[in-house]
Every structure is written in structure tokens, then in C-alpha cells.
Coordinates of C-alpha atoms in Angstrom, one line a residue:
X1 CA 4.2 -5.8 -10.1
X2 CA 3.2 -2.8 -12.2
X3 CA -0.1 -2.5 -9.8
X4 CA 2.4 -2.3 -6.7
X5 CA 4.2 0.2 -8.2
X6 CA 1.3 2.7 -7.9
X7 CA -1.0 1.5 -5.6
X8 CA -1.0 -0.2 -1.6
X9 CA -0.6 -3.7 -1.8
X10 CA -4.1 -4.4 -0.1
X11 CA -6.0 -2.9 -3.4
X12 CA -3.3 -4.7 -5.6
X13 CA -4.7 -8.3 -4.0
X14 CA -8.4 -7.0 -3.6
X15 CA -8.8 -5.7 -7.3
X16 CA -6.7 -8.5 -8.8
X17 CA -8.9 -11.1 -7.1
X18 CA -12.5 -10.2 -8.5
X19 CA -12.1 -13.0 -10.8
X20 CA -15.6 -14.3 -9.6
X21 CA -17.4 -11.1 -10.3
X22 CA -15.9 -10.7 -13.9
X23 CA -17.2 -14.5 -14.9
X24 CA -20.6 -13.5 -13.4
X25 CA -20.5 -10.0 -15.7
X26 CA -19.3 -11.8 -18.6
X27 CA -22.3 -14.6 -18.2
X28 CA -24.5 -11.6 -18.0
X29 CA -23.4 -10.1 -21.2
X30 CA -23.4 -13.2 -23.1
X31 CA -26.7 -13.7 -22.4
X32 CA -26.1 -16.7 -20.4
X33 CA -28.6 -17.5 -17.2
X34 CA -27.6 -16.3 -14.0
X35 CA -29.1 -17.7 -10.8
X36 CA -30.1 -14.9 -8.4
X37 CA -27.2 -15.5 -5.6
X38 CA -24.6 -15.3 -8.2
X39 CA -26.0 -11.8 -9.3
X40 CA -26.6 -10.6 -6.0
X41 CA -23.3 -11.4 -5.1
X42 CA -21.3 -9.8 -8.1
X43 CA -23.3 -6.7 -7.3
X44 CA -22.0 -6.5 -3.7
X45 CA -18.8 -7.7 -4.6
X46 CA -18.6 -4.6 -6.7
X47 CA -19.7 -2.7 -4.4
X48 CA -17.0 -3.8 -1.8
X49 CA -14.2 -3.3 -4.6
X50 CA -15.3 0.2 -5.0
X51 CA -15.0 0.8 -1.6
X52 CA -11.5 -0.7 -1.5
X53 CA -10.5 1.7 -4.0
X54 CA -10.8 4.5 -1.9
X55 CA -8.3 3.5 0.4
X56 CA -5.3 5.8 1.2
X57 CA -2.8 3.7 3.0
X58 CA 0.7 3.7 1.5
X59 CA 2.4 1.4 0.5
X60 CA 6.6 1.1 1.4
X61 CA 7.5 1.0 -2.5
X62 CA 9.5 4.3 -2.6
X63 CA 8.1 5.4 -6.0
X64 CA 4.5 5.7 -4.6
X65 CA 3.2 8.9 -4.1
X66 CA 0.7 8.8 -1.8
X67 CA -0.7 11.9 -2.5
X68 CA -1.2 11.3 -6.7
X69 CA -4.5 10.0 -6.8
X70 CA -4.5 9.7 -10.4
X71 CA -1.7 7.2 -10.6
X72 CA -3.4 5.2 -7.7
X73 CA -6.5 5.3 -10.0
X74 CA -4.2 4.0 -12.9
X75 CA -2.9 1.1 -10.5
X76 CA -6.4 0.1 -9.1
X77 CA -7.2 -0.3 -13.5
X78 CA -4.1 -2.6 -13.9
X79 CA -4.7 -4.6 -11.0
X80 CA -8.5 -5.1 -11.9
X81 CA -7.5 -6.2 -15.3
X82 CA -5.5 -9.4 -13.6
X83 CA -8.7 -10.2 -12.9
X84 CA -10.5 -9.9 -15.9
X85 CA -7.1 -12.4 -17.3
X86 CA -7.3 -15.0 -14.7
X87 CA -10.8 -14.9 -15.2
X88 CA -10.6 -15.9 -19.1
X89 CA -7.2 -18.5 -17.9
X90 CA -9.8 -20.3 -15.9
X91 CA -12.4 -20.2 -18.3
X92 CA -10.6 -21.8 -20.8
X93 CA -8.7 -24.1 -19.0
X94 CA -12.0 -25.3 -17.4
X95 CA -13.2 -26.3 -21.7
X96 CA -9.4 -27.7 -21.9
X97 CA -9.7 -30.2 -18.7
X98 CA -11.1 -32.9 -20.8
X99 CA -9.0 -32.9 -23.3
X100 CA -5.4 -32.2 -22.1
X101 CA -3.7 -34.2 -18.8
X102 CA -3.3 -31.6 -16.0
X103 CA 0.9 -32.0 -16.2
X104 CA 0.7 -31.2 -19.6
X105 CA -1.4 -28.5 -18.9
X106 CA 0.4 -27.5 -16.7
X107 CA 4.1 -27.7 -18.1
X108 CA 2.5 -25.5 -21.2
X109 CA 1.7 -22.8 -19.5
X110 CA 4.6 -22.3 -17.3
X111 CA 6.7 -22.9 -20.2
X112 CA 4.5 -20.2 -22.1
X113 CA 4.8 -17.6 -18.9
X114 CA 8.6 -18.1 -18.5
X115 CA 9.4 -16.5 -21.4
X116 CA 6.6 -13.4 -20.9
X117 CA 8.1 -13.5 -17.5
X118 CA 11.7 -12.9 -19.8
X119 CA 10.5 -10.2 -22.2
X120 CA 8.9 -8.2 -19.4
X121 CA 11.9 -7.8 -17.4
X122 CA 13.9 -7.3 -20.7
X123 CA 11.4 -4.7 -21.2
X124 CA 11.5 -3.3 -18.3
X125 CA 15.4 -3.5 -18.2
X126 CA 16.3 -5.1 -15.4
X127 CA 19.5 -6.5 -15.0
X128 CA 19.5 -10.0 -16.7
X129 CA 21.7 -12.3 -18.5
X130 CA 21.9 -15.6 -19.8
X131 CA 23.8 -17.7 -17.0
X132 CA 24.1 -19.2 -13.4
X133 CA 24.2 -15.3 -11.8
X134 CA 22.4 -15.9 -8.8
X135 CA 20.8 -12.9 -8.5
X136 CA 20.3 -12.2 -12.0
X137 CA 21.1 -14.9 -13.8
X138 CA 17.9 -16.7 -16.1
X139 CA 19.5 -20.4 -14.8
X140 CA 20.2 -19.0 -11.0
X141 CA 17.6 -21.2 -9.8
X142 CA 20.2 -23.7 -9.7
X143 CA 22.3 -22.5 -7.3
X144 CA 21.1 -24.4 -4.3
X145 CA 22.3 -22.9 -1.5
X146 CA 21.4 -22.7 2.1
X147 CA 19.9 -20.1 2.1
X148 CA 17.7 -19.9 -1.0
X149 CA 16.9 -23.7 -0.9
X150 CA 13.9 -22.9 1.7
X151 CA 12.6 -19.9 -0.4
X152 CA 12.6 -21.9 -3.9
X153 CA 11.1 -24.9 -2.1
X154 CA 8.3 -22.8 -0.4
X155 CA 7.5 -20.8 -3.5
X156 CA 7.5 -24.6 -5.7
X157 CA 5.8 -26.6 -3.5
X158 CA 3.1 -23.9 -1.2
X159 CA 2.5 -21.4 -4.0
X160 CA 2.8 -23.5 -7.2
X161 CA 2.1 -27.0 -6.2
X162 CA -0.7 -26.2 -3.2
X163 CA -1.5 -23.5 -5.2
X164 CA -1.9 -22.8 -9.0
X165 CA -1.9 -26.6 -9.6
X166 CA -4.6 -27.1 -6.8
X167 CA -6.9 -24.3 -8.6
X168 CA -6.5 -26.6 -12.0
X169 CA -7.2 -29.8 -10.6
X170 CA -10.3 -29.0 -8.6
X171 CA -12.0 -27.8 -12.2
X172 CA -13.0 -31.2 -12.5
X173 CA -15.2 -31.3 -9.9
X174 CA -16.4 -27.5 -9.7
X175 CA -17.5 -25.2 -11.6
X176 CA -15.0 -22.0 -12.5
X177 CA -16.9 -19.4 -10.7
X178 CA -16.5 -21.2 -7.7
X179 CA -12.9 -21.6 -7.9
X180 CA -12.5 -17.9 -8.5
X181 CA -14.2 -17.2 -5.4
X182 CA -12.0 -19.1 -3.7
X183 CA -9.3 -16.6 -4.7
X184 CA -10.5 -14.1 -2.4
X185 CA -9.1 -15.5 0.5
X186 CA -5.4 -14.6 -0.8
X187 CA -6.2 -10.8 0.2
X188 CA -6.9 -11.5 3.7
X189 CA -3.6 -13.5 3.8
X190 CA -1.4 -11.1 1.3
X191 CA -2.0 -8.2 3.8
X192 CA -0.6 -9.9 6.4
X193 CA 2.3 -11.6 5.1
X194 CA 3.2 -8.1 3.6
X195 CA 2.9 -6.7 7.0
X196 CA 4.8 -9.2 8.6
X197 CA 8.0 -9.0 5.7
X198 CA 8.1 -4.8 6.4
X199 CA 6.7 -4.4 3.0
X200 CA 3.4 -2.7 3.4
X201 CA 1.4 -1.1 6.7
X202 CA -2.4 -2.6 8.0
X203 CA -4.7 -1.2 5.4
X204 CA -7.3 1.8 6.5
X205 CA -11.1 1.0 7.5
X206 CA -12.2 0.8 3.5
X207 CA -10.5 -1.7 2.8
X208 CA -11.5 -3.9 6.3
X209 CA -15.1 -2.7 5.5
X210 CA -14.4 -3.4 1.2
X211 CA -13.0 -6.8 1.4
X212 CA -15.5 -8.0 4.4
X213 CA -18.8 -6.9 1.5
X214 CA -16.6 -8.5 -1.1
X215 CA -16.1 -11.6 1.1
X216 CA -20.1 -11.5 1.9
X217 CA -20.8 -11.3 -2.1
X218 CA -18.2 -14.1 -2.6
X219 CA -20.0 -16.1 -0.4
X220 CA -23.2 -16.3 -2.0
X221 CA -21.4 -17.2 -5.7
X222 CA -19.8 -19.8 -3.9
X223 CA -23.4 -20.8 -2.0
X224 CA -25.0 -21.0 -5.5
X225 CA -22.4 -22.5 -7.3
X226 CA -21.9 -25.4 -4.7
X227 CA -25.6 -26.5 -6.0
X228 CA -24.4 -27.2 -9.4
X229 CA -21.1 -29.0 -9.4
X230 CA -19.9 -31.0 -12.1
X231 CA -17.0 -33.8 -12.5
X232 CA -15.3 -34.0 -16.1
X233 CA -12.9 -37.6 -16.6
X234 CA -9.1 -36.1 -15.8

């Protein structure tokens, strides 16, 4: 949300999806073997983010300023460090697999995020209270009607259910880097849907050319990794 604030929505996605390529650096730095694919694709990963980053195209957010390129920079660093997060959330919920069930898993840390969900827009001091508001109301999710129903449902069931819960449940049978890399598809598809909602314009050439090398360096984690799978008992 910060990211969005002060950057285009196609580097927001991009830089807050190198989740693969952080694992692979951190493996590197802990001294930890690396099989040649997986290097060779953080490298041009990299490479492809970098190029990402130099794209210009606005976003609709009326507080960007397309011309600061210094507060871009800034939200290119907080988007990349979403990535370095999600990065250690799969690491350690791939050690935790074994030993917790996934709905308990699961329940914890939505639990845990509601309430860093709370203090950040208390923080931020956005209009919230206590009650059944259903615009800005902590229980408004209750209000069922018509026309929220669909929205609440989609955001449950696609981005939640076919989503987060799906990138949990497959760590038993692969390996965390391969998962991540997964996660690169949600640019591709982000762009779009922001296009299509009127919230952000087609990104410029570096970022077609930056996520197509990221894509390419993705692909060959995921190539390696799909050699060495593993299955854990749910």
C-alpha cells in the first residue's frame, strides 16, 4: 500500500514478488549449496528487476509524482522488502508444516495480521472505529449486502482460499523456492486487472522487457527445483 503510494503498480508487483531470488541469495550467504540453474536464475532475475526499476509509467494514485525519482526509488526499496518478508514467512512456515495442521496455521496467522492490519491503519489514521460501519467499521464485514457479498466472497474464496492457503498446502510436496517462483505470475495478472479497474495505465517497454528476464530466471529455479521435491506428513 505504502509501495503504491510512490511508485507504478507494475514495479510494486514485480519487486514485491522476487521472493525466489531473495531465498536463492540467502542460501548463498549461509553457505548453503546452490545448484547452478538456481544461481543462474537469481542472477537474471536480478537483472530483470533492475530493469523494471527504471520504468517511468505513472501510476493513477494522485500523490505520485512522476517526476520525483527519489521517492520512486524509495517505493521500489519498500516493495523489494515484501519480498525479502514473504520470503522468510515461507521459509519458516515450510520448518512449521510438520508440526502444526495447515488450519491452525493458518487461523494464527490471519489472526496475527488482523491486528497489524488494525495498528497500521490506526497509524496511518484512517477513519476507523469499533462497530458494524460498513465502510469503516472493524466488524463491517458483516454487513452482507448485495452488493459487497460478491467482492467479500471473491477476495475469501479466489485470493485467500485459491490463494494464500494454496501456497501453504503445496509446501508439503515442494520445496519453498519453488513456490516463490510461482509468485511471479501475480505481476503479469496484477497489471492487467489494474488496467482493467482504471487504476493504473500498461506499463512502458522496461517493464515488458524486466518481467519477461525475470520470468526466464524464474524459470530455471523452478526447472532445478522440480528435481528435488520433497513430501512432509500434513
Amino acid at each position: 500500500v505504502v509501495a503504491l503510494s510512490m511508485t507504478s503498480l507494475a514495479n510494486t508487483v514485480v519487486l514485491a514478488n522476487l521472493t525466489s531470488l531473495v531465498i536463492i541469495i540467502a542460501k548463498g550467504v549461509m553457505g548453503l549449496p546452490i545448484l547452478f540453474l538456481e544461481g543462474s536464475g537469481a542472477l537474471i532475475g536480478v537483472a530483470g528487476a533492475a530493469i523494471c526499476s527504471k520504468d517511468t509509467t505513472p501510476s493513477s494514485h494522485e500523490s505520485i509524482d512522476v517526476n520525483d525519482n527519489s521517492r520512486a526509488l524509495i517505493g521500489n526499496t519498500i516493495a523489494f522488502s515484501a519480498s525479502i518478508g514473504t520470503a522468510a514467512y515461507l521459509t519458516i512456515a515450510k520448518s512449521l508444516r510438520p508440526k502444526c495442521d495447515l488450519f491452525v496455521f493458518m487461523f494464527g496467522i490471519f489472526f496475527i495480521a488482523s491486528f497489524f492490519v488494525l495498528a497500521f491503519i490506526i497509524i496511518k489514521k484512517e477513519p476507523v472505529e469499533f462497530s458494524r460501519h460498513p465502510n469503516y467499521g472493524v466488524f463491517g464485514w458483516t454487513n452482507t449486502a448485495l452488493n459487497r457479498l460478491p467482492l467479500e466472497l471473491y477476495l475469501v474464496f479466489v485470493c485467500n482460499f485459491l490463494g494464500n492457503l494454496s501456497y501453504i498446502a503445496v509446501l508439503k510436496y515442494f520445496d519453498s523456492v519453488v513456490i516463490a517462483t510461482t509468485m511471479l505470475m501475480e505481476p503479469v495478472i496484477a497489471v492487467f486487472i489494474g488496467v482493467w479497474a482504471g487504476v493504473s495505465s500498461l506499463p512502458g517497454m522496461h517493464v515488458w522487457i524486466g518481467d519477461a528476464i525475470v520470468t526466464l530466471g524464474s524459470g530455471l529455479v523452478i526447472y532445478s527445483g522440480s528435481s528435488k521435491t520433497e513430501s512432509i506428513d500434513a
